Amino acid sequence: MAVPGFTVGAFILLLHLSSVANYPNGKVTKSCHGMVPEHGHTPRTDPIHNISVSQMTFTSGDQIKVTLSGPEFKGFLLEARDAEALTGPPIGSFTLIDSQMSQVLTCEDTQGSAVSHTNPHKKTELKVYWNAPNSAPNHIQFLVTVVEKYKTYWVKIPGPVISQPNALPFTTPEGTVAPLSTLPPVSHLTKSFSASDCGNKKFCVRSPLNCDPEKERACVFLSFTRDDQSVMVEMSGPSKGYLSFAFSHDRWMGDDDAYVCIHEGQTVNIQPSHLTGRSHPVMDSRDTLEDMAWRLEDGVMQCSFRRNITLPGVKNRFDLNTSYYIFLADGAANDGRIYKHSQQPLITYEKHDVTDYPKNIGGSRSLLLLKAHGALMFVAWMTTVSIGVIIARFFKPVWSKVLFGESAWFQVHRMLMFTTSVLTCLAFILPFIYRGGWSWHAGYHPYLGCVVMILAVLQPLLAAFRPPLHNQRRQMFNWTHWGMGTAARIIAVAAMFLGMDLPGLTLPSPWKTYAMTGFVAWHVGTEIILEIHAYRLSRKVEILDDARIQIFQSFTGAEAEGHAFKKAVLAIYVCGNVTFLIIFLSAINDL
């Protein structure tokens, strides 16, 4: 099941729609054979769209104009079939009249054997040409599936039957139209789920760990209760769109057995689905589910169903007596269509067999590697680099004593900056380990991170070739060193702002923005205070024009006063930095 380079963060695609209406570009070759959108809804049986043709007879090589018309629709799939074997493959090929509205598809290995939409724009008419093949059957019938909106669609609307000139009159074969399947009944829950049996009779996944859906609206709750050869599933959580969970063999998206409860109007639609690779979820038949029920109250959605532990011969449904990772997610839905989840899914820390002994477990919305990445970057670019810059800029006269052959301020500055570079290097490689390569779904964050990494490596290398104090190249070095360092800090802050919103490490909003803005203001404010202090101290210097020398008024007292003030500001600044750091690290730990 593993798909290298794509993490559980990609589970977000589970919450996109899948089907004819799902694919605004009309690439619906998966639906060629059955012509059924995989929406999980019942198709309408009262067609309101029509197919007309330019002629009722044909011979090999003829080109017949086919027109689909009716009330506004968004998607469609048009095919020509043998009228005496409608379940067979498409016959002939199509030629487009308007390539802006329609496109040909390759179905059953026959190029151009079907036509679909190219965009989700509303349309009322569509015209194409059908090309009669050399070995066509005597009678051809056109079929079309039309999608008005996600849960409103018609499947295989029958069109006119056209025949070859010498063919016998067409008679409709018996049994060509299959009866619609009867959906399992769904009832309404009369009371809320309870966590009282978690760990005793129920296998429960909860967030927060010990919450109770009966008492707490914010409780995200999933339970499994074994009953002989079946399992009763209960799911609850705050959501106005949908709740979903999935069984996965590992932490990667692909071949997952998923279940979605979708809020539609005044009801909840309970739908099994599956995922293949990084494609959209495919809604499956509800025939495998029993005792379905739901409840909506005060913004909390609850749904339950029963399914057998094993389902021999049923594709895409996992046997429940095996250990899996369990995903829990929620997000927005509109008219039965589900969208990207509102936060990173909750994933259990390890695999579990839900039919085994009852347990009470939790999970995390971020994996350890991403937590470590964020924590190391916060330590490096909120603490060590910021303090190192303050010391280099304002503490040269304060810590001027020699320590191990260099001034004390320089030794402290060098140690802090070296620590920053090491932490950055360590943090930099963690996402690559996590993703198994480059992340193409993280926006500008990884690009800014690469720039920061390059500057973090170049800075100490540049410092190693620092010219002597009075060398003519020293000034150029100073400006280059300052410029690269300042650029690295600015870009690092920008990268952190962007990184806090990524699915793998989504910190709570909106306080994360306020906290990061507060840290930037805290650092800039401290530098401004020290700059003002340095300027005021310099005003105490009196220049004697005739002697061209500088003397300090009460030099010793002014110097001591200045040093004491800087040390006090530094102590307060360090305490503030540590406070901001603790806030962010605590938030990361709680994910």
Coordinates of C-alpha atoms in Angstrom, one line a residue:
M1 CA 0.0 0.0 0.0
A2 CA 2.9 2.4 0.6
V3 CA 3.3 5.3 -1.8
P4 CA 6.9 6.6 -1.4
G5 CA 7.3 10.2 -0.8
F6 CA 3.7 10.9 0.3
T7 CA 2.8 11.0 3.9
V8 CA -0.3 10.7 5.9
G9 CA -0.7 14.4 5.4
A10 CA -1.8 13.4 1.9
F11 CA -4.8 11.7 3.5
I12 CA -6.4 15.1 3.0
L13 CA -7.3 13.9 -0.5
L14 CA -9.7 11.5 1.0
L15 CA -11.9 14.5 1.6
H16 CA -12.2 15.5 -2.1
L17 CA -15.0 14.4 -4.2
S18 CA -14.6 11.7 -6.8
S19 CA -16.6 11.1 -9.9
V20 CA -17.8 12.7 -13.1
A21 CA -18.7 15.8 -11.1
N22 CA -15.5 15.5 -9.2
Y23 CA -13.3 15.7 -12.3
P24 CA -13.9 19.2 -13.8
N25 CA -11.6 18.2 -16.7
G26 CA -13.9 15.3 -17.6
K27 CA -11.2 12.6 -17.4
V28 CA -13.7 9.9 -16.4
T29 CA -12.4 6.9 -18.1
K30 CA -12.9 4.9 -14.9
S31 CA -16.6 5.2 -15.4
C32 CA -16.6 4.1 -19.1
H33 CA -18.0 0.6 -18.6
G34 CA -20.9 1.2 -16.1
M35 CA -21.3 4.9 -16.8
V36 CA -22.1 5.4 -13.1
P37 CA -20.6 8.3 -11.2
E38 CA -19.0 7.1 -8.0
H39 CA -20.9 9.6 -5.8
G40 CA -22.5 7.1 -3.4
H41 CA -26.0 8.5 -4.1
T42 CA -29.0 7.0 -5.9
P43 CA -29.3 8.1 -9.5
R44 CA -32.5 9.8 -10.6
T45 CA -35.0 7.7 -12.6
D46 CA -36.9 10.6 -14.3
P47 CA -34.6 11.8 -17.1
I48 CA -35.1 15.3 -18.3
H49 CA -32.4 15.5 -20.9
N50 CA -32.7 14.2 -24.5
I51 CA -30.5 12.8 -27.2
S52 CA -31.3 13.5 -30.8
V53 CA -29.6 12.3 -34.0
S54 CA -29.4 13.8 -37.5
Q55 CA -30.5 10.5 -39.2
M56 CA -32.0 7.2 -38.2
T57 CA -30.1 4.9 -40.5
F58 CA -26.3 4.5 -41.1
T59 CA -23.8 2.6 -43.1
S60 CA -20.0 2.1 -42.4
G61 CA -18.2 5.4 -42.6
D62 CA -21.2 7.6 -42.0
Q63 CA -20.9 10.6 -39.7
I64 CA -24.0 11.3 -37.7
K65 CA -24.6 14.4 -35.6
V66 CA -25.6 13.6 -32.1
T67 CA -27.1 16.4 -29.9
L68 CA -27.5 16.3 -26.1
S69 CA -29.9 18.9 -24.8
G70 CA -32.0 19.8 -21.7
P71 CA -31.9 21.8 -18.5
E72 CA -28.5 23.1 -17.3
F73 CA -26.0 20.3 -16.5
K74 CA -22.3 20.3 -15.6
G75 CA -21.0 16.9 -16.5
F76 CA -21.8 14.1 -19.0
L77 CA -20.5 10.9 -20.5
L78 CA -21.9 9.9 -23.9
E79 CA -21.4 6.5 -25.6
A80 CA -22.8 4.4 -28.5
R81 CA -23.6 0.8 -27.7
D82 CA -24.9 -2.2 -29.5
A83 CA -28.6 -1.8 -28.9
E84 CA -29.0 -5.6 -28.5
A85 CA -26.2 -5.8 -25.9
L86 CA -26.1 -2.5 -24.0
T87 CA -23.6 -4.0 -21.4
G88 CA -21.0 -4.5 -24.2
P89 CA -18.2 -2.1 -25.1
P90 CA -18.7 1.2 -26.9
I91 CA -19.1 1.1 -30.7
G92 CA -17.5 3.5 -33.1
S93 CA -15.8 6.8 -32.4
F94 CA -16.7 10.5 -32.0
T95 CA -15.5 13.7 -33.6
L96 CA -15.8 16.9 -31.7
I97 CA -17.6 20.0 -32.9
D98 CA -16.7 22.3 -29.9
S99 CA -13.5 21.2 -28.2
Q100 CA -14.0 23.9 -25.6
M101 CA -17.0 22.1 -24.2
S102 CA -16.3 18.4 -24.9
Q103 CA -13.4 15.9 -25.3
V104 CA -13.1 12.3 -26.5
L105 CA -12.0 9.5 -24.2
T106 CA -10.4 6.2 -24.8
C107 CA -12.7 3.5 -23.4
E108 CA -12.2 -0.3 -23.8
D109 CA -8.9 0.5 -25.6
T110 CA -10.8 2.2 -28.4
Q111 CA -9.7 5.8 -29.0
G112 CA -12.5 8.4 -29.2
S113 CA -15.2 5.9 -28.2
A114 CA -16.8 8.2 -25.6
V115 CA -17.3 11.9 -25.1
S116 CA -17.2 13.9 -21.8
H117 CA -17.2 17.5 -20.6
T118 CA -14.0 19.6 -20.3
N119 CA -15.1 21.9 -17.5
P120 CA -17.7 22.2 -14.8
H121 CA -19.5 25.1 -16.4
K122 CA -23.2 24.9 -16.8
K123 CA -24.4 23.9 -20.3
T124 CA -27.7 23.2 -21.9
E125 CA -26.6 21.6 -25.2
L126 CA -23.8 19.6 -26.7
K127 CA -23.2 18.5 -30.3
V128 CA -20.7 15.9 -31.6
Y129 CA -20.4 13.6 -34.6
W130 CA -20.5 9.8 -34.3
N131 CA -18.4 7.9 -36.8
A132 CA -19.9 4.5 -37.9
P133 CA -17.2 1.8 -37.9
N134 CA -16.7 -0.8 -40.6
S135 CA -17.9 -3.7 -38.6
A136 CA -20.8 -2.1 -36.7
P137 CA -23.8 -4.2 -35.4
N138 CA -27.2 -3.8 -37.0
H139 CA -28.6 -1.5 -34.3
I140 CA -26.8 1.3 -32.3
Q141 CA -28.3 3.0 -29.3
F142 CA -26.8 6.2 -27.7
L143 CA -26.5 6.3 -23.9
V144 CA -25.6 9.3 -21.8
T145 CA -25.0 9.9 -18.1
V146 CA -25.8 13.5 -17.1
V147 CA -24.7 15.2 -13.8
E148 CA -26.6 18.3 -12.8
K149 CA -24.9 18.5 -9.4
Y150 CA -23.0 16.1 -7.1
K151 CA -26.0 14.1 -5.8
T152 CA -28.3 14.8 -8.7
Y153 CA -27.5 12.7 -11.8
W154 CA -29.0 10.3 -14.3
V155 CA -27.3 7.1 -15.5
K156 CA -27.5 5.7 -19.0
I157 CA -30.3 7.9 -20.3
P158 CA -31.4 6.0 -23.4
G159 CA -31.3 7.8 -26.7
P160 CA -32.6 6.9 -30.2
V161 CA -31.7 3.6 -31.9
I162 CA -30.3 3.9 -35.3
S163 CA -30.1 0.9 -37.7
Q164 CA -28.4 -0.2 -40.8
P165 CA -30.6 -0.1 -43.9
N166 CA -31.2 -3.8 -44.4
A167 CA -31.5 -4.8 -40.7
L168 CA -34.6 -6.3 -39.3
P169 CA -36.7 -4.0 -37.1
F170 CA -35.3 -3.4 -33.7
T171 CA -37.1 -4.9 -30.7
T172 CA -36.0 -4.1 -27.1
P173 CA -34.4 -7.1 -25.4
E174 CA -36.0 -8.2 -22.2
G175 CA -34.0 -7.5 -19.1
T176 CA -31.7 -4.8 -20.6
V177 CA -32.5 -2.4 -17.8
A178 CA -31.3 -3.6 -14.4
P179 CA -33.6 -2.7 -11.4
L180 CA -32.2 -0.1 -9.0
S181 CA -30.7 -1.6 -5.9
T182 CA -32.5 -1.0 -2.6
L183 CA -30.4 1.0 -0.2
P184 CA -30.1 -0.2 3.4
P185 CA -32.4 1.5 5.8
V186 CA -31.0 4.4 8.0
S187 CA -32.5 5.4 11.3
H188 CA -32.2 8.3 13.7
L189 CA -30.2 8.0 16.9
T190 CA -32.2 9.0 20.0
K191 CA -29.3 9.7 22.4
S192 CA -25.6 10.5 22.3
F193 CA -22.8 8.0 22.3
S194 CA -21.1 7.3 25.6
A195 CA -17.4 6.6 26.5
S196 CA -18.3 4.8 29.7
D197 CA -17.5 1.4 28.2
C198 CA -14.2 2.4 26.6
G199 CA -11.5 -0.1 27.5
N200 CA -14.1 -2.5 28.9
K201 CA -16.4 -3.4 26.0
K202 CA -15.4 -0.8 23.4
F203 CA -12.2 -0.2 21.5
C204 CA -12.1 3.6 21.5
V205 CA -10.0 6.2 19.8
R206 CA -10.5 9.6 21.4
S207 CA -9.1 13.1 21.2
P208 CA -8.6 14.5 23.9
L209 CA -7.7 11.0 25.2
N210 CA -10.3 10.8 28.1
C211 CA -13.1 12.9 26.6
D212 CA -16.7 11.7 26.6
P213 CA -19.0 12.6 23.6
E214 CA -22.0 12.5 25.9
K215 CA -20.6 15.4 27.9
E216 CA -18.1 17.3 25.7
R217 CA -19.0 18.8 22.3
A218 CA -15.3 19.0 21.2
C219 CA -14.7 15.3 21.8
V220 CA -13.6 13.4 18.7
F221 CA -14.7 9.9 19.3
L222 CA -14.5 6.6 17.4
S223 CA -15.5 3.2 19.0
F224 CA -15.6 -0.4 17.8
T225 CA -17.7 -3.0 19.7
R226 CA -17.4 -6.6 18.7
D227 CA -20.6 -8.6 18.5
D228 CA -19.9 -12.2 17.4
Q229 CA -18.9 -12.0 13.8
S230 CA -19.7 -8.3 13.3
V231 CA -18.5 -4.9 14.7
M232 CA -20.6 -2.0 15.7
V233 CA -18.9 1.3 14.8
E234 CA -19.7 4.7 16.5
M235 CA -18.2 8.0 15.4
S236 CA -18.8 11.4 16.9
G237 CA -17.3 14.9 16.6
P238 CA -17.9 18.6 16.0
S239 CA -18.5 19.0 12.3
K240 CA -21.0 20.7 10.0
G241 CA -19.6 19.0 7.0
Y242 CA -18.4 15.4 7.5
L243 CA -16.5 13.0 9.7
S244 CA -14.4 10.2 8.4
F245 CA -12.1 7.4 9.5
A246 CA -10.0 4.9 7.6
F247 CA -8.0 1.8 8.1
S248 CA -4.5 1.9 6.7
H249 CA -1.7 -0.6 6.5
D250 CA 0.9 2.1 7.1
R251 CA 1.2 5.9 7.4
W252 CA 0.9 6.5 3.7
M253 CA -2.1 7.1 1.5
G254 CA -3.2 4.4 -0.8
D255 CA -5.4 1.3 -0.8
D256 CA -7.2 2.5 2.4
D257 CA -10.6 1.3 3.6
A258 CA -12.4 4.5 4.5
Y259 CA -15.9 5.4 5.9
V260 CA -17.5 8.9 5.6
C261 CA -20.5 10.4 7.3
I262 CA -21.6 13.4 5.3
H263 CA -24.0 16.1 6.5
E264 CA -26.6 16.6 3.7
G265 CA -29.4 19.0 4.5
Q266 CA -31.2 17.6 7.5
T267 CA -29.8 14.1 7.2
V268 CA -26.4 12.3 7.3
N269 CA -25.3 10.1 4.5
I270 CA -23.1 7.1 5.7
Q271 CA -20.8 6.0 2.9
P272 CA -18.0 3.4 2.6
S273 CA -15.2 4.4 0.2
H274 CA -11.6 3.4 -0.8
L275 CA -8.5 5.1 -2.0
T276 CA -6.0 3.9 -4.7
G277 CA -2.7 5.6 -4.6
R278 CA -3.0 9.4 -4.6
S279 CA -6.3 9.4 -6.5
H280 CA -9.6 10.8 -5.2
P281 CA -11.7 8.6 -3.0
V282 CA -14.1 6.2 -4.7
M283 CA -17.5 5.9 -3.0
D284 CA -18.6 2.2 -2.7
S285 CA -21.9 0.4 -2.3
R286 CA -23.5 0.6 1.1
D287 CA -24.7 -3.0 0.9
T288 CA -21.9 -4.0 3.3
L289 CA -23.3 -1.8 6.1
E290 CA -26.2 -2.6 8.4
D291 CA -28.0 -0.8 11.3
M292 CA -27.0 2.6 10.0
A293 CA -28.1 5.5 12.2
W294 CA -27.2 9.2 12.7
R295 CA -27.8 12.2 14.9
L296 CA -27.2 16.0 14.6
E297 CA -27.3 18.3 17.6
D298 CA -25.5 21.5 18.5
G299 CA -22.9 21.3 15.8
V300 CA -22.0 17.7 16.7
M301 CA -22.4 14.9 14.2
Q302 CA -22.8 11.3 15.2
C303 CA -23.2 8.2 13.0
S304 CA -23.0 4.5 13.5
F305 CA -23.2 1.3 11.5
R306 CA -22.5 -2.4 11.7
R307 CA -20.4 -4.4 9.3
N308 CA -19.1 -8.0 9.3
I309 CA -15.6 -8.6 10.5
T310 CA -14.8 -10.4 7.2
L311 CA -16.4 -9.8 3.9
P312 CA -15.2 -12.5 1.5
G313 CA -15.4 -11.5 -2.1
V314 CA -16.1 -7.8 -1.4
K315 CA -13.4 -5.6 -2.9
N316 CA -11.9 -2.7 -1.0
R317 CA -13.2 -3.8 2.4
F318 CA -10.5 -4.9 4.9
D319 CA -10.9 -7.7 7.3
L320 CA -11.2 -6.1 10.7
N321 CA -9.4 -8.8 12.6
T322 CA -6.1 -7.5 11.5
S323 CA -4.0 -4.6 12.8
Y324 CA -4.1 -1.2 11.1
Y325 CA -3.3 2.4 11.6
I326 CA -6.5 4.4 12.1
F327 CA -7.1 7.8 10.7
L328 CA -9.8 10.3 11.9
A329 CA -10.6 13.5 9.9
D330 CA -13.3 16.1 9.5
G331 CA -14.0 18.9 7.1
A332 CA -16.5 20.9 5.0
A333 CA -19.2 19.5 2.8
N334 CA -21.7 21.1 0.5
D335 CA -24.6 19.3 -1.2
G336 CA -23.0 16.0 -0.6
R337 CA -19.6 17.0 -1.8
I338 CA -16.7 16.7 0.6
Y339 CA -13.7 18.9 0.6
K340 CA -10.2 19.1 2.1
H341 CA -10.3 18.5 5.8
S342 CA -10.1 21.4 8.2
Q343 CA -7.1 20.1 10.1
Q344 CA -4.5 17.4 10.0
P345 CA -6.1 13.9 10.5
L346 CA -5.7 12.3 13.9
I347 CA -3.6 9.1 13.4
T348 CA -3.0 6.4 16.0
Y349 CA 0.6 6.0 17.2
E350 CA 0.7 2.3 16.1
K351 CA -1.3 -0.4 14.4
H352 CA -4.3 -1.9 16.3
D353 CA -6.7 -4.7 15.9
V354 CA -10.2 -3.3 16.7
T355 CA -11.7 -6.8 17.2
D356 CA -9.1 -7.7 19.9
Y357 CA -9.2 -6.7 23.5
P358 CA -11.0 -3.4 24.2
K359 CA -8.6 -0.5 24.6
N360 CA -8.7 3.2 25.1
I361 CA -6.2 4.9 22.8
G362 CA -5.4 8.3 21.4
G363 CA -3.4 9.6 18.5
S364 CA -1.5 12.6 17.1
R365 CA -2.2 15.1 14.3
S366 CA 1.5 15.4 13.6
L367 CA 4.3 12.8 13.3
L368 CA 7.4 13.0 15.5
L369 CA 9.8 13.9 12.7
L370 CA 7.7 17.0 11.8
K371 CA 7.4 17.9 15.4
A372 CA 11.2 17.7 15.8
H373 CA 11.7 19.7 12.6
G374 CA 9.5 22.6 13.9
A375 CA 11.0 22.5 17.4
L376 CA 14.6 22.6 16.2
M377 CA 13.8 25.5 13.8
F378 CA 12.0 27.4 16.6
V379 CA 15.0 26.9 19.0
A380 CA 17.5 28.0 16.3
W381 CA 15.7 31.0 14.8
M382 CA 13.8 32.3 17.8
T383 CA 16.5 31.8 20.5
T384 CA 20.1 31.1 19.6
V385 CA 20.4 33.3 16.5
S386 CA 18.5 36.2 18.0
I387 CA 20.6 36.3 21.2
G388 CA 23.7 35.9 19.2
V389 CA 22.9 38.9 17.0
I390 CA 22.1 41.1 20.1
I391 CA 25.4 40.2 21.7
A392 CA 27.5 40.9 18.6
R393 CA 25.7 44.2 18.0
F394 CA 25.7 45.7 21.5
F395 CA 28.0 43.7 23.9
K396 CA 31.4 44.2 22.5
P397 CA 32.4 46.8 25.1
V398 CA 30.5 44.9 27.9
W399 CA 32.3 41.5 27.4
S400 CA 35.6 42.6 26.0
K401 CA 37.8 40.5 28.2
V402 CA 39.8 37.8 26.5
L403 CA 38.5 34.2 26.8
F404 CA 40.4 31.4 25.2
G405 CA 42.3 33.7 23.0
E406 CA 39.3 35.8 21.8
S407 CA 37.0 38.4 23.3
A408 CA 34.3 36.9 25.5
W409 CA 31.5 38.5 23.4
F410 CA 32.9 36.9 20.3
Q411 CA 33.2 33.5 21.8
V412 CA 29.6 33.6 23.0
H413 CA 28.4 34.9 19.6
R414 CA 30.3 32.2 17.7
M415 CA 29.0 29.5 20.0
L416 CA 25.4 30.6 19.5
M417 CA 25.7 31.0 15.7
F418 CA 27.4 27.6 15.4
T419 CA 24.6 26.1 17.4
T420 CA 22.1 27.8 15.1
S421 CA 23.8 26.2 12.0
V422 CA 23.9 22.7 13.6
L423 CA 20.2 22.9 14.6
T424 CA 19.2 24.2 11.2
C425 CA 21.1 21.3 9.4
L426 CA 19.5 18.7 11.7
A427 CA 16.0 20.2 11.2
F428 CA 16.5 20.5 7.5
I429 CA 17.0 16.8 6.8
L430 CA 14.0 15.7 8.9
P431 CA 11.3 16.6 6.3
F432 CA 13.2 14.8 3.6
I433 CA 13.3 11.7 5.7
Y434 CA 9.6 12.1 6.5
R435 CA 8.6 12.7 2.9
G436 CA 11.1 10.4 1.3
G437 CA 12.1 13.2 -1.0
W438 CA 11.0 16.7 -2.0
S439 CA 7.6 17.9 -0.9
W440 CA 5.7 19.3 -3.9
H441 CA 2.6 20.2 -1.8
A442 CA 4.1 22.6 0.8
G443 CA 4.0 25.8 -1.1
Y444 CA 6.9 28.2 -0.7
H445 CA 8.0 26.9 2.7
P446 CA 10.5 24.3 1.4
Y447 CA 12.1 26.8 -1.0
L448 CA 12.5 29.4 1.7
G449 CA 13.9 26.7 4.0
C450 CA 16.5 25.8 1.4
V451 CA 17.6 29.4 1.2
V452 CA 17.9 29.6 5.0
M453 CA 19.9 26.4 5.0
I454 CA 22.3 27.7 2.4
L455 CA 22.8 30.9 4.3
A456 CA 23.2 29.1 7.6
V457 CA 26.1 27.1 6.1
L458 CA 27.7 30.0 4.3
Q459 CA 27.8 32.2 7.3
P460 CA 30.2 30.2 9.4
L461 CA 32.3 29.4 6.3
L462 CA 32.5 33.1 5.6
A463 CA 33.4 33.9 9.2
A464 CA 36.3 31.4 9.0
F465 CA 38.0 33.7 6.5
R466 CA 37.4 36.9 8.4
P467 CA 40.2 39.4 7.5
P468 CA 42.3 40.9 10.4
L469 CA 40.8 44.0 12.1
H470 CA 42.7 46.7 10.1
N471 CA 42.7 44.9 6.8
Q472 CA 41.3 46.9 3.9
R473 CA 38.8 44.0 3.2
R474 CA 37.5 44.0 6.7
Q475 CA 34.7 46.5 6.0
M476 CA 33.5 44.5 3.0
F477 CA 33.5 41.4 5.2
N478 CA 31.5 43.1 7.9
W479 CA 28.8 44.3 5.5
T480 CA 28.6 40.9 3.7
H481 CA 28.4 39.1 7.0
W482 CA 25.7 41.4 8.3
G483 CA 23.7 41.3 5.1
M484 CA 23.7 37.5 4.8
G485 CA 22.8 37.1 8.5
T486 CA 20.0 39.6 8.3
A487 CA 18.6 38.0 5.1
A488 CA 18.7 34.6 6.7
R489 CA 16.8 35.8 9.8
I490 CA 14.1 37.5 7.7
I491 CA 13.6 34.5 5.4
A492 CA 13.6 32.1 8.4
V493 CA 10.8 34.1 10.0
A494 CA 8.8 34.1 6.7
A495 CA 9.4 30.3 6.4
M496 CA 8.2 29.8 10.0
F497 CA 5.0 31.8 9.3
L498 CA 4.3 29.6 6.3
G499 CA 5.3 26.4 8.0
M500 CA 2.8 26.8 10.8
D501 CA -0.1 26.5 8.4
L502 CA 1.1 23.3 6.6
P503 CA -1.0 20.2 7.2
G504 CA 1.8 18.3 8.8
L505 CA 2.2 20.9 11.6
T506 CA -0.9 22.9 11.8
L507 CA -0.7 25.0 15.0
P508 CA -3.9 26.4 16.5
S509 CA -5.3 29.6 14.9
P510 CA -5.3 32.5 15.3
W511 CA -3.0 32.7 18.3
K512 CA 0.0 31.2 16.3
T513 CA 0.0 34.3 14.1
Y514 CA -0.3 36.6 17.1
A515 CA 2.5 34.8 19.0
M516 CA 4.9 34.9 16.0
T517 CA 4.1 38.5 15.4
G518 CA 4.7 39.2 19.1
F519 CA 8.1 37.5 18.9
V520 CA 9.1 39.7 15.9
A521 CA 7.9 42.8 17.7
W522 CA 9.7 41.7 20.9
H523 CA 13.1 41.3 19.0
V524 CA 12.8 44.5 17.0
G525 CA 11.7 46.4 20.1
T526 CA 14.7 45.2 22.1
E527 CA 17.1 46.3 19.3
I528 CA 15.4 49.7 19.1
I529 CA 15.8 50.2 22.9
L530 CA 19.5 49.2 22.8
E531 CA 20.1 51.5 19.8
I532 CA 18.5 54.4 21.6
H533 CA 20.5 53.7 24.7
A534 CA 23.7 53.5 22.6
Y535 CA 22.9 56.9 21.0
R536 CA 22.2 58.5 24.4
L537 CA 25.4 57.2 25.8
S538 CA 27.4 58.6 22.9
R539 CA 26.0 62.0 23.6
K540 CA 28.0 62.0 26.8
V541 CA 31.2 62.2 24.8
E542 CA 32.7 65.6 24.6
I543 CA 35.0 66.4 21.7
L544 CA 37.7 69.0 22.3
D545 CA 38.2 70.8 19.0
D546 CA 41.7 72.0 19.7
A547 CA 43.1 68.7 20.9
R548 CA 40.9 66.5 18.6
I549 CA 40.6 63.8 21.3
Q550 CA 37.6 62.3 23.0
I551 CA 36.9 62.4 26.7
F552 CA 33.9 61.0 28.6
Q553 CA 32.1 63.0 31.2
S554 CA 32.3 60.8 34.3
F555 CA 33.6 58.1 32.1
T556 CA 33.7 55.3 34.7
G557 CA 30.2 56.0 36.0
A558 CA 28.7 56.3 32.5
E559 CA 30.4 53.1 31.4
A560 CA 29.2 51.2 34.4
E561 CA 25.7 52.6 34.0
G562 CA 25.6 51.6 30.3
H563 CA 26.9 48.1 30.9
A564 CA 24.4 47.4 33.7
F565 CA 21.5 48.6 31.5
K566 CA 22.5 46.4 28.6
K567 CA 22.9 43.3 30.9
A568 CA 19.4 44.0 32.4
V569 CA 17.9 44.3 28.9
L570 CA 19.6 41.1 27.7
A571 CA 18.3 39.2 30.8
I572 CA 14.7 40.4 30.1
Y573 CA 15.1 39.7 26.4
V574 CA 16.3 36.1 27.0
C575 CA 13.5 35.5 29.4
G576 CA 11.0 36.7 26.8
N577 CA 12.6 34.6 24.1
V578 CA 12.4 31.5 26.2
T579 CA 8.7 32.3 27.0
F580 CA 7.9 32.5 23.3
L581 CA 9.8 29.3 22.7
I582 CA 8.0 27.4 25.4
I583 CA 4.6 28.5 24.0
F584 CA 5.5 27.2 20.6
L585 CA 7.1 24.0 21.8
S586 CA 4.1 23.3 24.1
A587 CA 1.7 23.8 21.1
I588 CA 3.8 21.4 19.0
N589 CA 3.8 18.8 21.7
D590 CA 0.0 19.0 22.0
L591 CA -0.5 18.1 18.3

